[in-house]
Short mmCIF file of C-alpha atoms and ligand atoms in Angstrom, two decimals:
data_model
loop_
_atom_site.label_atom_id
_atom_site.label_comp_id
_atom_site.label_asym_id
_atom_site.label_seq_id
_atom_site.Cartn_x
_atom_site.Cartn_y
_atom_site.Cartn_z
CA MET F 1 21.90 -1.22 5.73
CA ASP F 2 22.43 -2.77 9.13
CA ARG F 3 21.76 -6.49 8.78
CA HIS F 4 22.51 -7.26 12.40
CA TYR F 5 19.20 -6.13 13.75
CA LYS F 6 17.32 -8.29 16.18
CA ILE F 7 14.60 -10.33 14.56
CA HIS F 8 11.41 -10.67 16.54
CA THR F 9 10.31 -14.30 16.93
CA GLU F 10 6.96 -13.61 15.27
CA SER F 11 8.83 -12.16 12.29
CA LEU F 12 10.54 -15.46 11.56
CA ALA F 13 7.66 -16.24 9.20
CA ASP F 14 8.96 -13.39 6.99
CA PHE F 15 12.04 -15.53 6.32
CA VAL F 16 10.39 -18.92 5.80
CA ASP F 17 11.75 -21.32 3.20
CA VAL F 18 9.84 -20.74 -0.04
CA ASP F 19 8.82 -24.37 -0.48
CA VAL F 20 7.49 -24.48 3.06
CA LEU F 21 5.63 -21.22 2.42
CA LYS F 22 4.00 -22.66 -0.70
CA ALA F 23 2.92 -25.81 1.13
CA VAL F 24 1.42 -23.73 3.93
CA GLN F 25 -0.33 -21.49 1.41
CA LEU F 26 -1.89 -24.43 -0.40
CA GLU F 27 -3.18 -26.01 2.78
CA ARG F 28 -4.61 -22.70 3.95
CA LEU F 29 -6.11 -21.94 0.54
CA GLN F 30 -7.90 -25.28 0.57
CA ASP F 31 -9.22 -24.58 4.08
CA THR F 32 -10.40 -21.10 3.08
CA VAL F 33 -12.18 -22.29 -0.04
CA THR F 34 -13.90 -25.03 1.94
CA ARG F 35 -14.92 -22.56 4.63
CA CYS F 36 -16.34 -20.15 2.04
CA TYR F 37 -18.13 -22.91 0.14
CA ASN F 38 -19.73 -24.24 3.31
CA ASN F 39 -20.68 -20.92 4.91
CA VAL F 40 -21.15 -18.20 2.31
CA ALA F 41 -24.03 -18.52 -0.16
CA LEU F 42 -22.50 -16.16 -2.73
CA PHE F 43 -19.22 -18.06 -2.88
CA ARG F 44 -20.96 -21.43 -3.09
CA THR F 45 -23.32 -20.31 -5.87
CA ARG F 46 -20.45 -18.86 -7.88
CA MET F 47 -18.40 -22.01 -7.52
CA GLU F 48 -21.37 -24.15 -8.48
CA GLU F 49 -21.89 -22.01 -11.59
CA ARG F 50 -18.37 -22.97 -12.59
CA GLY F 51 -18.89 -26.61 -11.67
CA LEU F 52 -16.27 -26.32 -8.92
CA VAL F 53 -16.09 -27.99 -5.53
CA PRO F 54 -13.39 -27.26 -2.91
CA ALA F 55 -11.59 -30.52 -3.74
CA ASP F 56 -10.84 -29.13 -7.22
CA ILE F 57 -8.26 -26.79 -5.67
CA LYS F 58 -5.22 -29.05 -5.89
CA THR F 59 -2.44 -26.54 -6.58
CA LEU F 60 -1.82 -22.87 -5.83
CA GLY F 61 -2.33 -22.16 -9.53
CA ASP F 62 -5.89 -23.47 -9.23
CA VAL F 63 -6.80 -20.24 -7.48
CA ALA F 64 -7.18 -18.77 -10.97
CA ARG F 65 -10.18 -21.08 -11.51
CA LEU F 66 -12.05 -19.40 -8.70
CA PRO F 67 -14.42 -16.48 -9.31
CA PHE F 68 -13.42 -12.93 -8.44
CA THR F 69 -15.05 -10.97 -5.61
CA GLN F 70 -15.78 -7.28 -6.16
CA LYS F 71 -16.61 -4.39 -3.89
CA THR F 72 -20.16 -4.46 -5.29
CA ASP F 73 -20.53 -7.98 -3.86
CA LEU F 74 -19.87 -6.53 -0.42
CA ARG F 75 -22.42 -3.78 -1.01
CA ASP F 76 -25.02 -6.23 -2.36
CA THR F 77 -24.71 -8.48 0.68
CA TYR F 78 -24.61 -5.60 3.20
CA PRO F 79 -24.05 -5.85 6.09
CA TYR F 80 -23.16 -9.47 7.00
CA GLY F 81 -23.86 -11.52 3.87
CA LEU F 82 -20.25 -12.58 3.29
CA PHE F 83 -19.47 -13.47 6.88
CA ALA F 84 -18.28 -17.06 7.22
CA ALA F 85 -18.55 -17.30 11.00
CA PRO F 86 -21.65 -17.09 13.21
CA MET F 87 -22.14 -13.72 14.88
CA ASN F 88 -21.45 -15.11 18.33
CA GLU F 89 -17.88 -15.76 17.14
CA VAL F 90 -17.50 -12.27 15.67
CA VAL F 91 -15.93 -10.02 18.28
CA ARG F 92 -15.24 -6.86 16.25
CA LEU F 93 -16.67 -4.98 13.29
CA HIS F 94 -15.02 -2.29 11.20
CA ALA F 95 -16.44 -0.42 8.24
CA SER F 96 -15.10 1.58 5.37
CA SER F 97 -17.18 4.45 4.16
CA GLY F 98 -16.28 4.45 0.48
CA THR F 99 -17.44 7.28 -1.70
CA THR F 100 -21.16 6.64 -2.04
CA GLY F 101 -23.99 5.10 -0.06
CA LYS F 102 -23.66 2.46 2.60
CA PRO F 103 -20.30 1.46 4.01
CA ILE F 104 -18.86 -1.99 3.65
CA VAL F 105 -18.75 -3.93 6.91
CA VAL F 106 -16.03 -6.37 7.87
CA GLY F 107 -15.88 -8.72 10.86
CA TYR F 108 -13.20 -10.43 12.94
CA THR F 109 -13.20 -13.44 15.21
CA ARG F 110 -10.88 -13.53 18.20
CA ASP F 111 -8.41 -15.55 16.09
CA ASP F 112 -8.63 -12.98 13.29
CA LEU F 113 -7.71 -10.21 15.74
CA ASP F 114 -4.82 -12.30 16.99
CA VAL F 115 -3.50 -12.75 13.44
CA TRP F 116 -4.02 -9.07 12.70
CA SER F 117 -2.04 -7.85 15.70
CA SER F 118 0.69 -10.35 14.88
CA LEU F 119 0.89 -9.01 11.32
CA MET F 120 1.07 -5.45 12.59
CA LEU F 121 3.82 -6.49 14.96
CA ARG F 122 5.71 -7.93 11.99
CA CYS F 123 5.21 -4.59 10.22
CA PHE F 124 6.69 -2.59 13.07
CA ALA F 125 9.53 -5.06 13.53
CA ALA F 126 10.32 -4.92 9.81
CA VAL F 127 11.05 -1.20 10.02
CA GLY F 128 13.28 -1.73 13.03
CA MET F 129 10.94 -0.76 15.83
CA THR F 130 11.24 -2.42 19.24
CA ALA F 131 9.71 -2.41 22.72
CA ASN F 132 11.74 0.74 23.37
CA ASP F 133 9.64 2.79 20.96
CA VAL F 134 7.01 5.31 21.99
CA VAL F 135 4.43 5.23 19.21
CA GLN F 136 2.12 8.14 18.46
CA ASN F 137 -0.78 6.45 16.72
CA ALA F 138 -2.49 9.20 14.74
CA TYR F 139 -4.52 6.91 12.50
CA GLY F 140 -8.21 7.38 13.21
CA TYR F 141 -9.66 5.16 15.94
CA GLY F 142 -13.16 3.92 15.28
CA LEU F 143 -14.71 2.19 12.31
CA PHE F 144 -11.56 2.87 10.26
CA THR F 145 -9.15 -0.04 10.60
CA GLY F 146 -6.03 2.15 10.87
CA GLY F 147 -6.25 3.17 14.53
CA LEU F 148 -7.07 -0.09 16.28
CA GLY F 149 -5.04 -2.14 13.78
CA ALA F 150 -1.83 -0.24 14.51
CA HIS F 151 -2.68 0.02 18.21
CA TYR F 152 -2.76 -3.69 18.97
CA GLY F 153 0.30 -4.42 16.83
CA ALA F 154 2.38 -1.83 18.63
CA GLU F 155 1.23 -3.10 22.02
CA ARG F 156 2.04 -6.65 21.01
CA LEU F 157 5.54 -5.51 20.08
CA GLY F 158 5.80 -4.18 23.60
CA ALA F 159 6.12 -0.58 22.46
CA THR F 160 4.44 2.25 24.38
CA VAL F 161 1.36 3.34 22.46
CA VAL F 162 -0.08 6.84 22.60
CA PRO F 163 -3.61 6.32 21.21
CA ILE F 164 -4.09 9.92 20.12
CA SER F 165 -6.11 9.16 16.94
CA GLY F 166 -6.30 11.67 14.07
CA GLY F 167 -6.68 15.44 14.17
CA ASN F 168 -6.05 18.11 16.79
CA THR F 169 -2.65 19.04 15.43
CA GLU F 170 -1.68 21.30 18.37
CA ARG F 171 -2.11 18.37 20.72
CA GLN F 172 -0.23 16.04 18.36
CA MET F 173 2.73 18.42 18.48
CA MET F 174 2.64 18.69 22.25
CA VAL F 175 2.48 14.91 22.65
CA MET F 176 5.27 14.33 20.16
CA LYS F 177 7.57 16.60 22.12
CA ASP F 178 6.56 16.01 25.73
CA PHE F 179 6.05 12.23 25.55
CA GLY F 180 9.35 11.61 23.76
CA VAL F 181 7.64 10.01 20.77
CA THR F 182 10.03 7.96 18.60
CA ALA F 183 7.63 6.64 15.95
CA ILE F 184 4.48 8.02 14.39
CA CYS F 185 1.68 6.33 12.48
CA CYS F 186 -0.55 8.45 10.21
CA THR F 187 -1.28 9.15 6.58
CA PRO F 188 1.62 10.70 4.66
CA SER F 189 -0.52 13.74 3.84
CA TYR F 190 -1.23 14.34 7.51
CA PHE F 191 2.46 14.08 8.34
CA VAL F 192 3.19 16.71 5.69
CA HIS F 193 0.65 18.89 7.48
CA LEU F 194 2.37 18.20 10.81
CA ILE F 195 5.73 19.17 9.31
CA GLU F 196 4.22 22.44 8.18
CA ARG F 197 2.78 23.20 11.61
CA ILE F 198 5.95 22.19 13.42
CA ASN F 199 8.00 24.46 11.16
CA ALA F 200 5.66 27.33 11.91
CA SER F 201 5.98 26.75 15.67
CA ASP F 202 8.90 27.23 18.03
CA VAL F 203 9.55 23.48 18.04
CA ASN F 204 12.46 22.21 15.99
CA PHE F 205 12.73 18.67 14.61
CA ASN F 206 16.19 18.46 16.17
CA GLU F 207 14.66 18.60 19.63
CA LEU F 208 12.23 15.79 18.84
CA LYS F 209 13.07 12.13 19.28
CA VAL F 210 10.94 10.87 16.42
CA THR F 211 12.94 8.78 13.95
CA THR F 212 10.35 6.57 12.25
CA GLY F 213 7.12 7.18 10.33
CA ILE F 214 4.68 4.43 9.32
CA PHE F 215 2.71 6.05 6.56
CA GLY F 216 -0.07 4.58 4.46
CA ALA F 217 -3.80 4.38 3.75
CA GLU F 218 -3.40 6.54 0.64
CA PRO F 219 -1.14 6.64 -2.40
CA TRP F 220 2.09 8.64 -2.13
CA THR F 221 5.27 8.80 -4.14
CA ASP F 222 9.00 8.35 -3.59
CA GLU F 223 9.30 12.08 -4.25
CA MET F 224 6.93 12.73 -1.34
CA ARG F 225 8.98 10.38 0.82
CA GLN F 226 12.12 12.33 -0.06
CA TYR F 227 10.40 15.57 0.91
CA ILE F 228 9.22 14.11 4.24
CA GLU F 229 12.62 12.63 5.10
CA ASP F 230 14.48 15.83 4.18
CA ALA F 231 12.06 18.10 5.99
CA SER F 232 11.82 16.08 9.20
CA GLY F 233 14.94 13.93 9.39
CA ILE F 234 12.88 10.78 10.04
CA LYS F 235 12.78 7.57 8.00
CA ALA F 236 9.42 7.23 6.25
CA PHE F 237 8.05 3.74 5.58
CA ASP F 238 5.13 2.75 3.38
CA ILE F 239 2.47 0.50 4.92
CA TYR F 240 -0.36 -1.02 2.89
CA GLY F 241 -3.66 -2.63 3.62
CA LEU F 242 -7.38 -2.51 3.04
CA SER F 243 -10.41 -3.16 5.21
CA GLU F 244 -11.75 -5.94 3.01
CA ILE F 245 -8.58 -7.99 3.48
CA ILE F 246 -7.78 -7.20 7.15
CA GLY F 247 -6.92 -3.47 7.45
CA PRO F 248 -3.34 -2.18 7.71
CA GLY F 249 -0.74 -4.92 7.86
CA VAL F 250 -1.20 -6.62 4.50
CA GLY F 251 2.29 -5.44 3.63
CA ILE F 252 5.06 -3.02 4.59
CA GLU F 253 8.47 -1.88 3.49
CA CYS F 254 11.48 -3.20 5.38
CA GLN F 255 14.50 -1.07 6.22
CA ALA F 256 15.70 -1.34 2.62
CA GLN F 257 12.68 0.77 1.55
CA ALA F 258 12.55 -1.05 -1.76
CA GLY F 259 8.98 -2.22 -2.18
CA LEU F 260 6.42 -3.60 0.26
CA HIS F 261 6.73 -7.14 1.57
CA ILE F 262 3.36 -8.86 1.52
CA PHE F 263 2.62 -11.31 4.32
CA GLU F 264 2.21 -14.19 1.92
CA ASP F 265 1.61 -16.72 4.66
CA HIS F 266 -1.76 -14.98 5.21
CA PHE F 267 -2.57 -13.45 1.83
CA LEU F 268 -2.24 -15.04 -1.57
CA MET F 269 -1.56 -12.35 -4.15
CA GLU F 270 -2.09 -12.20 -7.88
CA ILE F 271 -1.74 -9.43 -10.43
CA VAL F 272 -4.44 -9.42 -13.09
CA ASN F 273 -5.15 -7.40 -16.17
CA PRO F 274 -7.72 -4.89 -14.88
CA GLU F 275 -9.76 -5.15 -18.08
CA THR F 276 -9.71 -8.87 -18.83
CA GLY F 277 -9.03 -10.34 -15.38
CA GLU F 278 -6.27 -12.49 -16.88
CA VAL F 279 -3.45 -13.37 -14.47
CA MET F 280 -0.22 -11.55 -15.30
CA PRO F 281 3.36 -12.69 -14.64
CA ASP F 282 5.53 -11.26 -11.85
CA GLY F 283 7.00 -7.91 -12.81
CA GLU F 284 4.09 -6.76 -14.93
CA GLU F 285 1.87 -3.97 -13.75
CA GLY F 286 -1.80 -4.67 -13.17
CA GLU F 287 -4.49 -4.91 -10.51
CA LEU F 288 -3.67 -6.52 -7.21
CA VAL F 289 -5.98 -9.37 -6.22
CA PHE F 290 -5.96 -11.05 -2.81
CA THR F 291 -7.26 -14.31 -1.42
CA THR F 292 -7.10 -14.42 2.37
CA LEU F 293 -5.57 -17.61 3.75
CA THR F 294 -6.41 -17.52 7.45
CA LYS F 295 -9.36 -15.17 7.91
CA GLN F 296 -12.25 -16.81 9.72
CA ALA F 297 -15.08 -14.26 9.96
CA PHE F 298 -14.53 -12.49 6.67
CA PRO F 299 -12.53 -14.58 4.21
CA MET F 300 -12.12 -13.21 0.72
CA ILE F 301 -11.60 -15.12 -2.49
CA ARG F 302 -9.79 -13.28 -5.30
CA TYR F 303 -10.79 -9.83 -4.09
CA ARG F 304 -10.24 -7.15 -6.75
CA THR F 305 -8.50 -4.32 -4.88
CA HIS F 306 -8.41 -1.88 -7.82
CA ASP F 307 -4.89 -1.04 -6.64
CA ILE F 308 -2.33 -0.90 -9.41
CA THR F 309 1.15 -2.32 -8.83
CA SER F 310 3.46 -5.18 -9.80
CA ILE F 311 5.05 -8.09 -7.94
CA VAL F 312 8.79 -7.98 -7.32
CA SER F 313 10.01 -11.55 -7.12
CA GLU F 314 13.76 -10.87 -6.70
CA ARG F 315 14.96 -11.60 -3.19
CA CYS F 316 15.24 -8.48 -0.99
CA VAL F 317 18.57 -7.53 0.61
CA CYS F 318 16.90 -7.84 4.03
CA GLY F 319 16.69 -11.61 3.54
CA ARG F 320 12.91 -11.83 3.75
CA THR F 321 11.60 -14.53 1.47
CA ILE F 322 8.06 -13.16 1.29
CA ARG F 323 7.79 -11.27 -1.96
CA ARG F 324 7.32 -7.56 -2.44
CA ILE F 325 5.05 -5.35 -4.47
CA LYS F 326 6.06 -1.99 -5.82
CA ARG F 327 4.60 1.07 -4.11
CA ILE F 328 0.91 1.26 -5.11
CA ARG F 329 0.89 3.52 -8.11
CA SER F 330 -2.78 4.42 -7.86
CA ARG F 331 -6.24 2.99 -7.73
CA SER F 332 -7.54 2.03 -11.15
CA ASP F 333 -10.63 4.17 -10.43
CA ASP F 334 -8.37 7.21 -9.97
CA MET F 335 -6.91 6.87 -13.42
CA MET F 336 -7.87 9.81 -15.60
CA ILE F 337 -8.07 9.59 -19.34
CA ILE F 338 -7.08 12.98 -20.68
CA ARG F 339 -7.03 13.41 -24.45
CA GLY F 340 -6.63 9.68 -24.77
CA VAL F 341 -3.70 9.44 -22.37
CA ASN F 342 -3.90 7.55 -19.08
CA VAL F 343 -2.86 9.82 -16.23
CA PHE F 344 -2.46 8.83 -12.59
CA PRO F 345 -2.54 11.41 -9.77
CA SER F 346 0.75 9.97 -8.49
CA GLN F 347 2.49 10.95 -11.74
CA ILE F 348 1.36 14.51 -11.22
CA GLU F 349 2.57 14.43 -7.63
CA ALA F 350 5.98 13.16 -8.71
CA ALA F 351 6.28 15.91 -11.31
CA LEU F 352 5.24 18.69 -8.93
CA MET F 353 7.61 17.50 -6.24
CA SER F 354 10.53 17.65 -8.68
CA VAL F 355 10.23 21.45 -8.91
CA ASP F 356 11.62 23.70 -6.14
CA ASN F 357 9.64 26.41 -4.37
CA THR F 358 6.28 24.69 -4.31
CA GLU F 359 4.69 23.11 -1.28
CA PRO F 360 3.53 19.46 -1.28
CA HIS F 361 -0.10 20.57 -1.20
CA TYR F 362 -1.95 20.13 -4.44
CA GLN F 363 -5.29 19.20 -5.93
CA ILE F 364 -6.27 17.99 -9.35
CA TYR F 365 -9.49 19.40 -10.77
CA LEU F 366 -11.37 17.41 -13.37
CA ARG F 367 -13.99 19.07 -15.51
CA ARG F 368 -15.91 18.14 -18.63
CA LYS F 369 -16.19 20.62 -21.44
CA GLY F 370 -17.83 19.79 -24.76
CA GLY F 371 -17.76 16.08 -23.89
CA LEU F 372 -14.01 16.12 -23.25
CA ASP F 373 -12.31 15.67 -19.91
CA GLN F 374 -10.16 18.58 -18.87
CA VAL F 375 -7.75 18.75 -16.02
CA GLU F 376 -6.14 21.54 -14.07
CA VAL F 377 -3.69 21.31 -11.20
CA LYS F 378 -3.64 23.70 -8.25
CA VAL F 379 -0.49 23.75 -6.20
CA GLU F 380 0.60 25.94 -3.35
CA ILE F 381 3.49 28.27 -3.76
CA ALA F 382 6.24 28.15 -1.10
CA SER F 383 5.47 30.56 1.72
CA HIS F 384 8.59 32.67 1.16
CA LEU F 385 7.41 33.54 -2.35
CA SER F 386 4.48 35.77 -3.09
CA THR F 387 1.67 35.39 -5.58
CA ASP F 388 1.96 39.15 -6.28
CA ARG F 389 5.09 38.72 -8.36
CA ILE F 390 3.29 38.00 -11.58
CA ARG F 391 6.29 37.30 -13.73
CA GLU F 392 7.85 34.90 -11.27
CA ILE F 393 4.53 33.15 -10.87
CA GLU F 394 4.05 32.74 -14.60
CA ALA F 395 7.53 31.34 -14.98
CA MET F 396 6.92 28.93 -12.16
CA GLN F 397 3.57 27.77 -13.54
CA LYS F 398 5.27 27.09 -16.84
CA LYS F 399 8.03 25.14 -15.13
CA LEU F 400 5.49 22.99 -13.30
CA SER F 401 3.49 22.46 -16.44
CA HIS F 402 6.67 21.36 -18.23
CA ALA F 403 7.54 18.96 -15.43
CA ILE F 404 4.10 17.36 -15.79
CA GLU F 405 4.45 17.22 -19.56
CA HIS F 406 7.81 15.52 -19.12
CA THR F 407 6.26 12.85 -16.86
CA VAL F 408 2.87 12.20 -18.44
CA GLY F 409 3.39 13.48 -21.96
CA LEU F 410 0.59 16.03 -21.77
CA ARG F 411 0.52 19.75 -21.24
CA ILE F 412 -1.70 20.31 -18.20
CA PRO F 413 -2.33 23.83 -16.89
CA VAL F 414 -1.03 24.57 -13.41
CA GLN F 415 -2.33 27.31 -11.18
CA LEU F 416 -0.24 28.45 -8.24
CA VAL F 417 -2.30 29.33 -5.22
CA GLU F 418 -1.58 31.04 -1.88
CA PRO F 419 0.16 29.01 0.83
CA GLY F 420 -2.39 27.39 3.10
CA SER F 421 -5.30 27.72 0.65
CA ILE F 422 -5.68 24.00 -0.12
CA ALA F 423 -7.59 22.08 2.56
CA ARG F 424 -5.36 19.99 4.85
CA SER F 425 -6.43 16.44 5.61
CA GLU F 426 -6.40 14.68 8.94
CA GLY F 427 -6.76 11.29 7.29
CA LYS F 428 -6.81 10.41 3.61
CA ALA F 429 -6.11 13.45 1.42
CA LYS F 430 -8.53 14.36 -1.33
CA ARG F 431 -6.24 14.87 -4.29
CA VAL F 432 -8.76 14.72 -7.12
CA VAL F 433 -11.77 17.04 -7.24
CA ASP F 434 -14.07 15.62 -9.85
CA LEU F 435 -16.53 18.21 -11.15
CA ARG F 436 -17.37 16.33 -14.34
CA ASP F 437 -20.89 15.31 -13.39
CA GLU F 438 -21.77 18.71 -11.97
CA GLU F 439 -20.76 20.58 -15.07
CA ALA F 440 -21.67 18.10 -17.77
O1 LIG Y 501 -6.60 2.44 4.43
C1 LIG Y 501 -6.07 0.49 5.79
C2 LIG Y 501 -4.80 1.13 6.22
C3 LIG Y 501 -4.76 1.86 7.39
C4 LIG Y 501 -3.66 0.98 5.46
C5 LIG Y 501 -3.57 2.44 7.79
C6 LIG Y 501 -2.45 1.53 5.88
C7 LIG Y 501 -2.43 2.25 7.05
P1 LIG Y 501 -9.25 1.30 3.60
O2 LIG Y 501 -9.76 2.53 4.23
O3 LIG Y 501 -10.15 0.17 3.36
O4 LIG Y 501 -8.09 0.69 4.48
O5 LIG Y 501 -8.57 1.74 2.25
C8 LIG Y 501 -7.87 0.81 1.47
O6 LIG Y 501 -6.43 2.56 0.60
O7 LIG Y 501 -7.22 -0.29 -1.40
C9 LIG Y 501 -5.59 1.54 -1.34
O8 LIG Y 501 -6.29 2.07 -2.44
C10 LIG Y 501 -5.35 2.63 -0.32
N1 LIG Y 501 -4.08 2.41 0.38
C11 LIG Y 501 -3.90 1.87 1.59
N2 LIG Y 501 -2.56 1.87 1.89
C12 LIG Y 501 -1.92 2.39 0.82
C13 LIG Y 501 -0.56 2.65 0.50
C14 LIG Y 501 -6.92 1.34 4.85
N3 LIG Y 501 0.43 2.39 1.33
C15 LIG Y 501 -7.30 1.48 0.24
N4 LIG Y 501 -0.30 3.18 -0.72
C16 LIG Y 501 -6.45 0.55 -0.57
C17 LIG Y 501 -1.29 3.45 -1.59
C18 LIG Y 501 -2.89 2.73 -0.14
N5 LIG Y 501 -2.58 3.24 -1.34
#
């Protein structure tokens, strides 16, 4: 890895002395708790129930005394109940749709937007992007945080932003070629779709200038990264974030591609046991929990993300002192319990991707039969093979089923389907089709 890259001034915070970082975190934590206690009824009531006042937060470890915040709290206080700034200071709203009912609404003051674009700048700088880049921003613009979040960060870096938003793949391909795009932001599943369409067109990746992909907003695996990098010749980086905390820009991989650095000067992270809520030591896998340290309009105390990962405390080769998390393995709500075994969609993806002659398009079907959960995987066959060759298909299905068994320890049936038959996503891919309630 080239360690002689230019470090952007705003990125210096990535390399801050750990003791300084901890002092800054404590001061900011105390400010945040005070702000929440003074301005948000739910936080104050919950602290009072525990007999806590802001002055009780004397060390960083004291964060564990504070109550958790859950997504249901955001729903229950819809739309503005957790805002800690008056509306005349709130200059932007975003919302995340979720799976059912009303969205959750998040707000930003001018200072919050300033911090957010600075964090996104640090993300882009961490993967080696500069003012010379032409960035095709194919995250959705609108209520989703991806589009505008990436937009202002790339502008702040001084890069040239193409605010194309999601969808319209023909136009994406034209822009990528004609505008000399060097970096692209979108979900990994959408980039896989773009690869497919580019390969089916008369454009060749060799003629394109794109070298960098900033992919996130959904779980993906190292196997998927390998596929993307091999198929397109670009470097694919993982970016993480969630609306409730700020949007994209909570963390990103650096050029070492060895876990995601979390911007710890703005977000205090913990890993907790998803069942008991007990704090777990670095290195152990559990649920990621964040307390925001600088948010003004929408601060969060111990927000349960439902994202499963672990903290990597060893220093990264890039020299950043802010710690990393491993790639998000899954959301705890996506975990399937099949015949008593915990199965994550990402394990299935990794297994499928290890077998040749399939395409990285798959869906996991969940059904309930006789009170038991059953799962079946549909995966597309490579376009140069044909589903007419029964024997080949059967052998392949077996091979895939074995690969899954090897990874998750369960025999799960695999059905190969025609190329192009699984719906392509323009944003977050729908990997799990849950039919359990419909068929119960
Ligand atoms: O997805 C923010 C974002 C935009 C992140 C663009 C990265 C790039 P939400 O729509 O609120 O916000 O969804 C947040 O998506 O809790 C994770 O479950 C999942 N997620 C986001 N990034 C990753 C990632 C945006 N890199 C939820 N790997 C989070 C795995 C991810 N899961």
